Tab-separated table of C-alpha atoms (C1' of nucleotides) in Angstrom:
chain	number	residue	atom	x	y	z
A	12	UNK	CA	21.046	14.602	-7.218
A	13	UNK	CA	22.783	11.564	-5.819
A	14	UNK	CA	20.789	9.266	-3.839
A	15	UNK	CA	21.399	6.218	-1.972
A	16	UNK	CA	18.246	3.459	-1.848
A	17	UNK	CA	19.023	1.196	1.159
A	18	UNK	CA	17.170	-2.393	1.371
A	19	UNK	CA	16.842	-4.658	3.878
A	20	UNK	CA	17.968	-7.795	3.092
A	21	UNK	CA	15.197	-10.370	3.246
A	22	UNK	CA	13.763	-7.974	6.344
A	23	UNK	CA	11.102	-10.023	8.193
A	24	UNK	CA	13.529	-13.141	8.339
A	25	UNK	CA	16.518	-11.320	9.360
A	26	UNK	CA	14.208	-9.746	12.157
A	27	UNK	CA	13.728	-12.966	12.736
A	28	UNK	CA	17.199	-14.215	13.121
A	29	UNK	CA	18.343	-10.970	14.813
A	30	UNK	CA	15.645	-12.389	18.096
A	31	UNK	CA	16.934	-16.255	17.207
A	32	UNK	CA	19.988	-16.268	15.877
A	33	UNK	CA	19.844	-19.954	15.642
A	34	UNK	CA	18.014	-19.236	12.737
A	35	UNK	CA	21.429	-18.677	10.866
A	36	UNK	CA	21.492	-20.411	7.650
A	37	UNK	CA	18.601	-22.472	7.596
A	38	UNK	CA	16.026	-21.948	5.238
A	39	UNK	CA	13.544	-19.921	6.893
A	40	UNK	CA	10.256	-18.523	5.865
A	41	UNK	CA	7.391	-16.234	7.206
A	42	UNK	CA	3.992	-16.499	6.825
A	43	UNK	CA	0.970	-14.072	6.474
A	44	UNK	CA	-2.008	-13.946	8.787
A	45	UNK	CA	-3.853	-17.200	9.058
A	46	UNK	CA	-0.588	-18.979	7.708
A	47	UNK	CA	-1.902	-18.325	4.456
A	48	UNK	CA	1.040	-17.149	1.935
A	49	UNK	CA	4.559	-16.853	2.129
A	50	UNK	CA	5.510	-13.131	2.840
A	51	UNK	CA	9.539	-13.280	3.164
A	52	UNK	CA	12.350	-15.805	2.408
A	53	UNK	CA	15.708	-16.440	3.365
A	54	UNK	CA	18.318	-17.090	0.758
A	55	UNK	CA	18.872	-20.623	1.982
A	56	UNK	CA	14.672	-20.803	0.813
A	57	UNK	CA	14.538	-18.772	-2.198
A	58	UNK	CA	17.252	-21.589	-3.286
A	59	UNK	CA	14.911	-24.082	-3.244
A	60	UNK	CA	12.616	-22.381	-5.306
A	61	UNK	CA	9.947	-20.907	-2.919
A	62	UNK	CA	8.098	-18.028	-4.273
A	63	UNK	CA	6.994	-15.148	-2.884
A	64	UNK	CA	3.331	-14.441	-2.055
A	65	UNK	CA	2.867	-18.294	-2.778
A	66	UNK	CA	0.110	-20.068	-1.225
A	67	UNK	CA	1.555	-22.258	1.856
A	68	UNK	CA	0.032	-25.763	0.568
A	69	UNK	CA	1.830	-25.724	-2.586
A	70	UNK	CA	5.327	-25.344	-1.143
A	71	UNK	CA	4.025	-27.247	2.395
A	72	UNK	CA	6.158	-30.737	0.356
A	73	UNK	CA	9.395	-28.232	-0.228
A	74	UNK	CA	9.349	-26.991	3.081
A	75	UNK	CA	9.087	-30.605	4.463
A	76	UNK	CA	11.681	-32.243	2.717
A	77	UNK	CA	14.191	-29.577	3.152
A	78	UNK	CA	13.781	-28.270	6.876
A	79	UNK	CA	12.278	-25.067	5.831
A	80	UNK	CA	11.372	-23.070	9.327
A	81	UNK	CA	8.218	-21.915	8.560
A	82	UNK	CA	7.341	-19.146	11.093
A	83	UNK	CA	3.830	-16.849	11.834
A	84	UNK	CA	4.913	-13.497	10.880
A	85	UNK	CA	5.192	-10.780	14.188
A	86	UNK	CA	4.715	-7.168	13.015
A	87	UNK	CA	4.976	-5.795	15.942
A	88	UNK	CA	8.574	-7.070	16.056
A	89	UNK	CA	9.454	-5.594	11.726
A	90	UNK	CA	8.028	-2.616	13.062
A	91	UNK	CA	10.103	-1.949	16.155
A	92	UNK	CA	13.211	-3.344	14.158
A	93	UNK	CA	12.398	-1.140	11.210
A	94	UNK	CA	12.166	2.137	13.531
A	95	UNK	CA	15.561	0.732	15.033
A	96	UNK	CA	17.207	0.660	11.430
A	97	UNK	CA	15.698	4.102	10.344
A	98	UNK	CA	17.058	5.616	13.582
A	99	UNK	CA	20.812	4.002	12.645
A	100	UNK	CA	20.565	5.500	9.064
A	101	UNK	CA	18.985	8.955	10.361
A	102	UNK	CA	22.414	9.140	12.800
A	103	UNK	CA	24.754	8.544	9.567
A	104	UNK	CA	23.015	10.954	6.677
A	105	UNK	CA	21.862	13.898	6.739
A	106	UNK	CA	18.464	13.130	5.018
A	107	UNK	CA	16.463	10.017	5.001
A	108	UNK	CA	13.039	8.890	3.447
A	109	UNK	CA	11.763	5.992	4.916
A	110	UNK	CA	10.072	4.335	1.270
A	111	UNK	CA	8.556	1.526	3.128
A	112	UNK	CA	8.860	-1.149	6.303
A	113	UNK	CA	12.313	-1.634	4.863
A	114	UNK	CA	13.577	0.329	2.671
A	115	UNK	CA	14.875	4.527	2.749
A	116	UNK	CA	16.274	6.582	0.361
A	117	UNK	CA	18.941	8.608	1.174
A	118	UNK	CA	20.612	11.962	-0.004
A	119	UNK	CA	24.232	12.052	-0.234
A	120	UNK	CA	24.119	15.263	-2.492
A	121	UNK	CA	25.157	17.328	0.694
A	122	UNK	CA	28.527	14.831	1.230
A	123	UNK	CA	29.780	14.377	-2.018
A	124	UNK	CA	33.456	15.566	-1.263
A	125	UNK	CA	33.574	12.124	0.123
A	126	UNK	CA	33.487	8.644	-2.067
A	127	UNK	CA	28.941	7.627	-2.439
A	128	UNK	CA	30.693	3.595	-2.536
A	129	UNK	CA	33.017	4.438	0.854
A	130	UNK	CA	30.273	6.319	2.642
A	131	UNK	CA	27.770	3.832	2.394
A	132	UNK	CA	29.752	0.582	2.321
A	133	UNK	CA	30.399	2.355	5.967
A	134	UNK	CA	27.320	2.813	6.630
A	135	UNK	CA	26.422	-0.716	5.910
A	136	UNK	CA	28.816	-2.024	8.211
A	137	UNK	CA	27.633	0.101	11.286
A	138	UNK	CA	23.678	-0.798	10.652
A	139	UNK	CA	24.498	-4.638	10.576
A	140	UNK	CA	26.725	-3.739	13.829
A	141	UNK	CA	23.902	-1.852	15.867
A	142	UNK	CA	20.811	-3.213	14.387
A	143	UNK	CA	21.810	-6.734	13.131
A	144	UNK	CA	20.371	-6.326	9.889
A	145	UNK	CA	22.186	-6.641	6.581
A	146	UNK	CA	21.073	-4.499	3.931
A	147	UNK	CA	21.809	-3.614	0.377
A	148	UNK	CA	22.996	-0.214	-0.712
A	149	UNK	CA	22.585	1.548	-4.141
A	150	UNK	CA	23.636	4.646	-5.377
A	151	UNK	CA	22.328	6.370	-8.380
A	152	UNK	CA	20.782	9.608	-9.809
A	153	UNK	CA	17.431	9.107	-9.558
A	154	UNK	CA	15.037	6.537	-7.510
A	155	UNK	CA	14.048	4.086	-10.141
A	156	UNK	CA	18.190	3.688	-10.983
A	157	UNK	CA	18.729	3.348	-7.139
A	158	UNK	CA	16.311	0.971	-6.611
A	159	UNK	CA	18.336	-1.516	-9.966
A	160	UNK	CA	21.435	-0.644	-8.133
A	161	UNK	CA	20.435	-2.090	-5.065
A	162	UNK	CA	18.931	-5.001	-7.177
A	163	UNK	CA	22.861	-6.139	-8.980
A	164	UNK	CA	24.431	-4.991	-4.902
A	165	UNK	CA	21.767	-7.758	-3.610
A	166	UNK	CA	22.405	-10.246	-6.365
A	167	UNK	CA	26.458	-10.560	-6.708
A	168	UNK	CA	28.192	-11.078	-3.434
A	169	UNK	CA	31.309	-9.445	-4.654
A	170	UNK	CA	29.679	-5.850	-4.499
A	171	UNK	CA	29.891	-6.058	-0.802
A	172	UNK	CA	26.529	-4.680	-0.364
A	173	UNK	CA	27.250	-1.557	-2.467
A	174	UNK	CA	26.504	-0.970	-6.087
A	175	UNK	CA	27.130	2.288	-7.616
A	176	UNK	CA	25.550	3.615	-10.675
A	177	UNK	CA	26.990	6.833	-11.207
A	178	UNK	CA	29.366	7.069	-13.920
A	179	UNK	CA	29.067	3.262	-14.315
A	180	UNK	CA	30.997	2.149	-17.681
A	181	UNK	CA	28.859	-0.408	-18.023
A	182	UNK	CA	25.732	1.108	-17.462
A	183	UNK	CA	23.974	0.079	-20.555
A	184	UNK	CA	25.074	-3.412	-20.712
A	185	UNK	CA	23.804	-3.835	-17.303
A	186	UNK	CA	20.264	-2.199	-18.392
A	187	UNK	CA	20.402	-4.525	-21.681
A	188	UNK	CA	20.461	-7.427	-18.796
A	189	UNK	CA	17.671	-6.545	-17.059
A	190	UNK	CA	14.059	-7.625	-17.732
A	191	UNK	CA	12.244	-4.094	-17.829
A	192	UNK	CA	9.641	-6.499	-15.771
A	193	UNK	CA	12.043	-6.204	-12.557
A	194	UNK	CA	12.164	-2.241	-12.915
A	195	UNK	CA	10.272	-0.597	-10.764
A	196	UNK	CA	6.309	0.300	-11.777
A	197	UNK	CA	6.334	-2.247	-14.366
A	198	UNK	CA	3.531	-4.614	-13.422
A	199	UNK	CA	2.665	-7.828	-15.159
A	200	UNK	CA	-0.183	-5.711	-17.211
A	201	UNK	CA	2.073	-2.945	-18.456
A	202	UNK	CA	4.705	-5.620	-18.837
A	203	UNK	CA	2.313	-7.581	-21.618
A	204	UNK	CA	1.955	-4.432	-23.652
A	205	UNK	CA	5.653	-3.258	-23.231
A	206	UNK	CA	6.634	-6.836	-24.799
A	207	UNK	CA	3.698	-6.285	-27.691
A	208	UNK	CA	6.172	-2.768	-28.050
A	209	UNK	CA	9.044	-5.179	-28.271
A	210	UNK	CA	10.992	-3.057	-25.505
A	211	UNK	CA	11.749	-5.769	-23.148
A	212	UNK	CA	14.967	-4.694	-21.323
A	213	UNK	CA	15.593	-1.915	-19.133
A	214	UNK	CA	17.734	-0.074	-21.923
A	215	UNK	CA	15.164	-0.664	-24.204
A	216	UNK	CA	12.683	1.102	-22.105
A	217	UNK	CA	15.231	4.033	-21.891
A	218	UNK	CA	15.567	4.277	-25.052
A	219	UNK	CA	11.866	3.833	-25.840
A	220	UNK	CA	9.873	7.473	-27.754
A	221	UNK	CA	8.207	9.112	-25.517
A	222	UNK	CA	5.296	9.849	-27.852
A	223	UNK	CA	4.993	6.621	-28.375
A	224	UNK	CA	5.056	5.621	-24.594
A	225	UNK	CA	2.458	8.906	-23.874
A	226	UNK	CA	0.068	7.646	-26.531
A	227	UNK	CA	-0.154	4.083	-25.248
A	228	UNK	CA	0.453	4.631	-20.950
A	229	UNK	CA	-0.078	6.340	-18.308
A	230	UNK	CA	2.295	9.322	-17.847
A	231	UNK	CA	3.907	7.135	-14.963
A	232	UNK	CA	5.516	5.338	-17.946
A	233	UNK	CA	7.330	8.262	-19.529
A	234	UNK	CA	8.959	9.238	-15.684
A	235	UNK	CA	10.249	5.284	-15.588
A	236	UNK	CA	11.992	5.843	-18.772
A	237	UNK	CA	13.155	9.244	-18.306
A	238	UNK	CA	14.298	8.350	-14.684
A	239	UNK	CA	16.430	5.230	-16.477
A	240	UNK	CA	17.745	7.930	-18.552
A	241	UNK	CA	18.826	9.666	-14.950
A	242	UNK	CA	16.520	12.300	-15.096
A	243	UNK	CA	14.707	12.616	-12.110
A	244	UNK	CA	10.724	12.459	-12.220
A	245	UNK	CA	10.334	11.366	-8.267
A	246	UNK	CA	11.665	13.849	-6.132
A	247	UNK	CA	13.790	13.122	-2.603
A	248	UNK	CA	11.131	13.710	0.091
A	249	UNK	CA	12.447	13.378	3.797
A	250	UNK	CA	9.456	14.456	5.871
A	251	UNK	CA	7.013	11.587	6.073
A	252	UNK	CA	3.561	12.913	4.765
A	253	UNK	CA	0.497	11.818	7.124
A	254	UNK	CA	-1.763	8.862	6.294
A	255	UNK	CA	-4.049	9.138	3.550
A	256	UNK	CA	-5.782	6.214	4.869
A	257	UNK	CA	-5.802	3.465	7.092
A	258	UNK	CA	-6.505	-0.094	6.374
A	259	UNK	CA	-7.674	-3.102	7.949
A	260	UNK	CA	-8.687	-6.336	6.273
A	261	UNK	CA	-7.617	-9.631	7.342
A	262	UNK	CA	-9.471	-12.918	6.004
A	263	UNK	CA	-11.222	-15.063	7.939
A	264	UNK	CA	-10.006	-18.635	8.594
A	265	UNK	CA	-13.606	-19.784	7.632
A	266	UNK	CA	-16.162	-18.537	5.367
A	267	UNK	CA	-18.722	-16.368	7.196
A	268	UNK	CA	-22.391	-16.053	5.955
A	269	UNK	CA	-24.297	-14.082	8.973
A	270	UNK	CA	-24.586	-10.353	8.711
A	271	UNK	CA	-24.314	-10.171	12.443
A	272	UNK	CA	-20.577	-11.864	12.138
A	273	UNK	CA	-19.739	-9.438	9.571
A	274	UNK	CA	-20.816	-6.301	11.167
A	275	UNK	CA	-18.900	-6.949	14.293
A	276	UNK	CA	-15.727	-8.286	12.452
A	277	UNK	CA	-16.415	-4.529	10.443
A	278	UNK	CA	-17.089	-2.714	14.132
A	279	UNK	CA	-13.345	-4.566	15.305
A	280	UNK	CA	-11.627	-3.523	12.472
A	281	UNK	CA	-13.135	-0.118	12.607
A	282	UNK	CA	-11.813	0.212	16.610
A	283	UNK	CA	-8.212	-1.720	15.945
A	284	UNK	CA	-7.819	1.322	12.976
A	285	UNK	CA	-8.997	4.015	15.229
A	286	UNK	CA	-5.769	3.125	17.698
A	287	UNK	CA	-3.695	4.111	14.656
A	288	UNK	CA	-5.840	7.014	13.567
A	289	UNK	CA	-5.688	8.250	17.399
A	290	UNK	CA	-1.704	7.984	17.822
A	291	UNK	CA	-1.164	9.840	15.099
A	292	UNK	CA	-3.254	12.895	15.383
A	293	UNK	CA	-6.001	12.082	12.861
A	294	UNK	CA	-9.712	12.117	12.821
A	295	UNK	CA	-11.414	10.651	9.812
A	296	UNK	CA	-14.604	11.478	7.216
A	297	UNK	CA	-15.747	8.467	6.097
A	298	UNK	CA	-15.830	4.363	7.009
A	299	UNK	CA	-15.741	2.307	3.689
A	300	UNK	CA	-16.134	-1.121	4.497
A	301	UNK	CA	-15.948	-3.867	1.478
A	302	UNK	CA	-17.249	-7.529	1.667
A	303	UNK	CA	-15.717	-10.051	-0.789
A	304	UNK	CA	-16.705	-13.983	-1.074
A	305	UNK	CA	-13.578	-16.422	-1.938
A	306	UNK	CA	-12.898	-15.458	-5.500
A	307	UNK	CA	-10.353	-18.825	-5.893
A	308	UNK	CA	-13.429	-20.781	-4.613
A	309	UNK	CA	-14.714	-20.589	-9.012
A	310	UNK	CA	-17.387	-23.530	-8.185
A	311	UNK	CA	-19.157	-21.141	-5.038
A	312	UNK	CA	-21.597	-17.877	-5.891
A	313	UNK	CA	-19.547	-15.040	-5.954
A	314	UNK	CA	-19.847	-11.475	-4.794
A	315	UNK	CA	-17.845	-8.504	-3.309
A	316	UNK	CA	-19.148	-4.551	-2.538
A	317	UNK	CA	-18.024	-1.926	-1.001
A	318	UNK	CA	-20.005	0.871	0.483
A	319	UNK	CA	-19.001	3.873	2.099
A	320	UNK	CA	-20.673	5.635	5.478
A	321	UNK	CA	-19.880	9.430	5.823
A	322	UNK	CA	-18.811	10.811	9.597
A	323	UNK	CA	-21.106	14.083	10.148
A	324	UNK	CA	-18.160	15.364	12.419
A	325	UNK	CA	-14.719	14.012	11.638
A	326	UNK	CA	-13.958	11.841	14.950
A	327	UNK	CA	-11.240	9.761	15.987
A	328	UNK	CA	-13.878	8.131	18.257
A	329	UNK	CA	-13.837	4.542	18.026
A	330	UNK	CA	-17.782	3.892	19.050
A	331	UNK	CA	-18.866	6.171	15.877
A	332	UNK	CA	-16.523	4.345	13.529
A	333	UNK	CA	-17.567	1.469	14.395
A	334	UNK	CA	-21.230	2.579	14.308
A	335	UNK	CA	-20.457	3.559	10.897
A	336	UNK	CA	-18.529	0.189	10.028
A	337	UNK	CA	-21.494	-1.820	11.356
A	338	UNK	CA	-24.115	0.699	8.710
A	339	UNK	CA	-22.081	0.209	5.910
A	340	UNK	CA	-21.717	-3.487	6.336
A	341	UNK	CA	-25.554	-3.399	6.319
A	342	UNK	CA	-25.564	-1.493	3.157
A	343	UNK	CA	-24.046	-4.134	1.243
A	344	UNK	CA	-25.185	-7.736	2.064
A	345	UNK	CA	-26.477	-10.063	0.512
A	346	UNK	CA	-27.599	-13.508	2.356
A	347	UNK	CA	-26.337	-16.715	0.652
A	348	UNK	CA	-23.338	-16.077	0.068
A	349	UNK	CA	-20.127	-17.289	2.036
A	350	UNK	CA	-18.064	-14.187	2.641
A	351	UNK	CA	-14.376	-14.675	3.440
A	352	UNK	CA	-13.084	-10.957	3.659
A	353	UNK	CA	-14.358	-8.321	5.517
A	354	UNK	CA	-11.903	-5.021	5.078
A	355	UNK	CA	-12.424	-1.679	6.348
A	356	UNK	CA	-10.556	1.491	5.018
A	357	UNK	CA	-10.964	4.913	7.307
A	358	UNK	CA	-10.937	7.805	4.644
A	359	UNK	CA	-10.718	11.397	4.272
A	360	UNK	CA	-8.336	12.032	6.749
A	361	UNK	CA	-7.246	15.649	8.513
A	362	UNK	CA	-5.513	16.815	11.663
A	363	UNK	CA	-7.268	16.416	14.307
A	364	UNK	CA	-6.042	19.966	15.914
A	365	UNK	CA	-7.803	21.537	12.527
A	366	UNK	CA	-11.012	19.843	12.968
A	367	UNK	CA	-14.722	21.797	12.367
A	368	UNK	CA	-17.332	21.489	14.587
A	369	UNK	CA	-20.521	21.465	13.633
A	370	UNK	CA	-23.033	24.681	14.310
A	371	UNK	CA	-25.592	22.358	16.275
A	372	UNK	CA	-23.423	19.533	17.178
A	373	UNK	CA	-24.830	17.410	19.616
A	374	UNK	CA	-22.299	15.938	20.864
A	375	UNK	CA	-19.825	15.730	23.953
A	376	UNK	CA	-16.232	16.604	22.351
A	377	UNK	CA	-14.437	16.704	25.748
A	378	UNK	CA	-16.135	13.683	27.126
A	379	UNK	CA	-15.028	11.637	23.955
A	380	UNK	CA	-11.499	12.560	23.663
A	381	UNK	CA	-10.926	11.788	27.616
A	382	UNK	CA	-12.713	8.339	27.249
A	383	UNK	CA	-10.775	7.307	24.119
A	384	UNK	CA	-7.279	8.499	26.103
A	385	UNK	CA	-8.370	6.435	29.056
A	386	UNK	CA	-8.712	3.669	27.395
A	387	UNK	CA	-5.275	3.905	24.956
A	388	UNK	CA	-3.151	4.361	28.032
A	389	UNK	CA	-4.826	1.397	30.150
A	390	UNK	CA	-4.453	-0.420	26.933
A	391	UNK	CA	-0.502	1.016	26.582
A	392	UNK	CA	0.072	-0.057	30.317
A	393	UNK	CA	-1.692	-3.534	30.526
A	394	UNK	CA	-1.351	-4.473	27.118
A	395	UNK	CA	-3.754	-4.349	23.778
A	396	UNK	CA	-7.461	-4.838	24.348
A	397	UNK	CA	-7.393	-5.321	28.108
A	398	UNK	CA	-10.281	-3.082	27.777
A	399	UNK	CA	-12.384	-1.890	24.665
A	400	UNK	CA	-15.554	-0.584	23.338
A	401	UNK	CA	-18.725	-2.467	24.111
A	402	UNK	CA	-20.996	-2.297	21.116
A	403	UNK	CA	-24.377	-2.879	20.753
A	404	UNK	CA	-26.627	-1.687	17.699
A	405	UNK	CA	-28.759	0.893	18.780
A	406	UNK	CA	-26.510	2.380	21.607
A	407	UNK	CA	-23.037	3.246	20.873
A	408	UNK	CA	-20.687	2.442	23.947
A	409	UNK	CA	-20.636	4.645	26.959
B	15	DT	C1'	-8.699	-28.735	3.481
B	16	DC	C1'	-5.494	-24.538	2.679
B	17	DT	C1'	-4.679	-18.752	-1.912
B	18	DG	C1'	-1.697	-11.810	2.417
B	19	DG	C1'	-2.470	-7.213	3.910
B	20	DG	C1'	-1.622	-2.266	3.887
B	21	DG	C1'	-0.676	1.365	1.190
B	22	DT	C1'	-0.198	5.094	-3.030
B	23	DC	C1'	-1.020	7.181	-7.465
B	24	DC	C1'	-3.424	7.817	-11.849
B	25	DT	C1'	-7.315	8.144	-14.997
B	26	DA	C1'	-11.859	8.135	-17.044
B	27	DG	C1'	-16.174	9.599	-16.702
B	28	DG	C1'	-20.124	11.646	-14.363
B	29	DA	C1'	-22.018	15.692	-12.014
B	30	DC	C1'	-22.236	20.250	-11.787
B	31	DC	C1'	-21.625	25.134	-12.835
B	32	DC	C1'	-21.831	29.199	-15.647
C	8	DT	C1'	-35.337	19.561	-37.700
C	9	DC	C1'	-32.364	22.084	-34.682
C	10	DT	C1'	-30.629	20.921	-28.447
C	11	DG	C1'	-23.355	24.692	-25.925
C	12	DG	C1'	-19.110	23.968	-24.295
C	13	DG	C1'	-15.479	24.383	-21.226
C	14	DG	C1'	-13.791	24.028	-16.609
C	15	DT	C1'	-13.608	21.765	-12.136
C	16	DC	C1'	-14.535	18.563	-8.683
C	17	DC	C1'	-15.454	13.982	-7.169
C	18	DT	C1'	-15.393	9.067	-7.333
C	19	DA	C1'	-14.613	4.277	-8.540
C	20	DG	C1'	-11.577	1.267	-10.135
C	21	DG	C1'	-7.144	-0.162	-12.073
C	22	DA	C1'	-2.260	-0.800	-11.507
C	23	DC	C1'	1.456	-1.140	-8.801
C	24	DC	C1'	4.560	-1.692	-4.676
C	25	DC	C1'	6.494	-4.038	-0.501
DNA sequence: TCTGGGGTCCTAGGACCC
DNA sequence: TCTGGGGTCCTAGGACCC
């Protein structure tokens, strides 16, 4: 196999600068919701040291004395530019797996007659063209070796965008070089016991036993080393699997402490994950909704739970998931405490074309799926939430 | 003062069955 | 006193990624 990983180069900010392109060259940065951490860097940033995932207020000095453009982050914006990219790359190879907002995988088994470096050093150039992103391109054997290659393509300018590790001369020095921290699946806690191994580098982690690894991880562990070794252990998979789940679970901006609050933040949550459920052909099983005080806050009580509230009927209807949201909310609280996370997760989801009815289902199918389209197309037309469920607790919305 | 959000995969252990 | 054992399914929680 010869695949191709190809990574968006500091995505949200180069959306960013693709809609302002005065943006060029200043250090920019993008925040989460609430303005709370720093989610993506430009180089000009990363240069002066900002993390990522940082808390705002310890880089807020940084960002002063240096000009950093600190911007609110617009998703709707990465999305529609990440379709736009995906839709470039799906016009110049065959296959393409879309990996994440920003990243795809791509097969150039099919085209090897031609040079992997040429075709996608191409391919580079005609994404920046039509899309205005730059990306990173690396080509390798297996995943976890594409994903390095796109790491050295990203880090020395003189790759053009384009590092290839097939056949690489080098390949082992370059392994020896890298911190088997900055391979992919390597986590800080299987990082700590790697170290206590004393395999610290990529090659040593390709090199490791894989007795030894099997006794002591995870069987994750042995497919990272064997895929360093170029044996592939994550297969090239170009049709996008449905959701397993979908997840909502912002923070609040201040600490909440009513159970009324939280079960209509839960019911909002519940209906803003339903759109997503609904446009793409699910219905869901269960509503698990989790409540978590401020765990950074170490002098305040502290508490978190989650509780899960099963769906009789599978339903993609938005007043019985957030029926269910509000229940399971119930379930869990405790007064006294100041909550600042509400999330909810929608579980157990199927096609909505294979649903089950029940034998002595009461309720009004038909009605239900015409109310719920009403309402996404006015909301499609006239924009989000111009109209949505009313909720009360005893009657769900008509 | 202020600490992201949305996902997936894996495993251990309990429940249950025969 | 002695109290099966193996398979499967489900779930919660950990680890990781972007």
């Amino acid at each position: 196999m010869i695949i191709a990983l190809c990574d968006c180069n500091n995505f949200f900010v180069s959306c960013e600068r693709r809609r302002d392109p005065s943006l060029e060259g200043l250090p920019v940065i993008v925040l989460s919701h609430n303005d709370g951490c720093v989610i993506a860097r430009s180089n000009e940033a990363k240069a002066l040291n900002i993390g990522m995932a940082v808390p705002f207020f310890t880089v807020r000095g940084i960002c002063k004395a240096h000009g950093v453009v600190a911007l609110k982050g617009d998703h709707t914006l990465y999305r529609q530019t990440s379709r736009d990219v995906m839709e470039c790359l799906g016009g110049l190879f065959p296959e393409v797996e879309v990996s994440s907002i920003d990243e795809a995988y791509l097969l150039l088994t099919g085209i090897q007659t031609l040079d992997p470096a040429r075709t996608c050093l191409g391919a580079r150039g005609k994404l920046l063209l039509s899309t205005g992103i730059p990306a990173s391109f690396g080509i390798a054997p297996t995943k976890t070796l594409a994903k390095i290659a796109s790491r050295f393509s990203k880090k020395d300018p003189s790759y053009n965008g384009v590092f290839n590790f097939l056949d690489h001369p080098a390949a082992d020095d370059l392994l020896a070089s890298l911190s088997v921290g900055d391979v992919w699946g390597i986590g800080s806690r299987s990082l700590e016991r790697l170290r206590q191994m004393g395999i610290r580098t990529a090659l040593d982690l390709k090199n490791a036993d894989d007795e030894k690894l099997l006794k002591r991880f995870p069987i994750g562990m042995l497919r990272t080393s064997h895929e360093l070794r170029g044996v592939c252990c994550h297969s090239f998979e170009p049709d996008p699997e449905s959701h397993k789940s979908i997840q909502i679970a912002p923070s609040f901006r201040k600490p909440v402490t009513d159970l009324e609050t939280l079960q209509s933040t839960a019911a909002e949550h519940a209906v803003e994950a339903a759109k997503t459920l609904r446009a793409e052909g699910l219905v869901c099983g269960v509503v698990q909704v989790s409540i978590q005080t401020n765990p950074f806050r170490k002098d305040l009580p502290q508490y978190e739970a989650t509780a899960d509230q099963r769906i009789e009927e599978p339903t993609d209807y938005s007043p019985l998931l957030a029926d269910a949201a509000r229940q399971a909310t119930e379930k869990i609280y405790k007064p006294g405490y100041a909550y600042r996370r509400v999330g909810v997760v929608l579980g157990d989801l199927s096609d909505s074309s294979s649903r089950q009815s029940l034998l002595f289902s009461t309720r009004d199918r038909s009605r239900e799926k015409k109310l719920m389209e009403a309402m996404d197309s006015i909301n499609r037309a006239l924009g989000d939430d111009t109209i949505k469920p009313w909720f009360t607790k005893e009657t769900p919305a008509e």
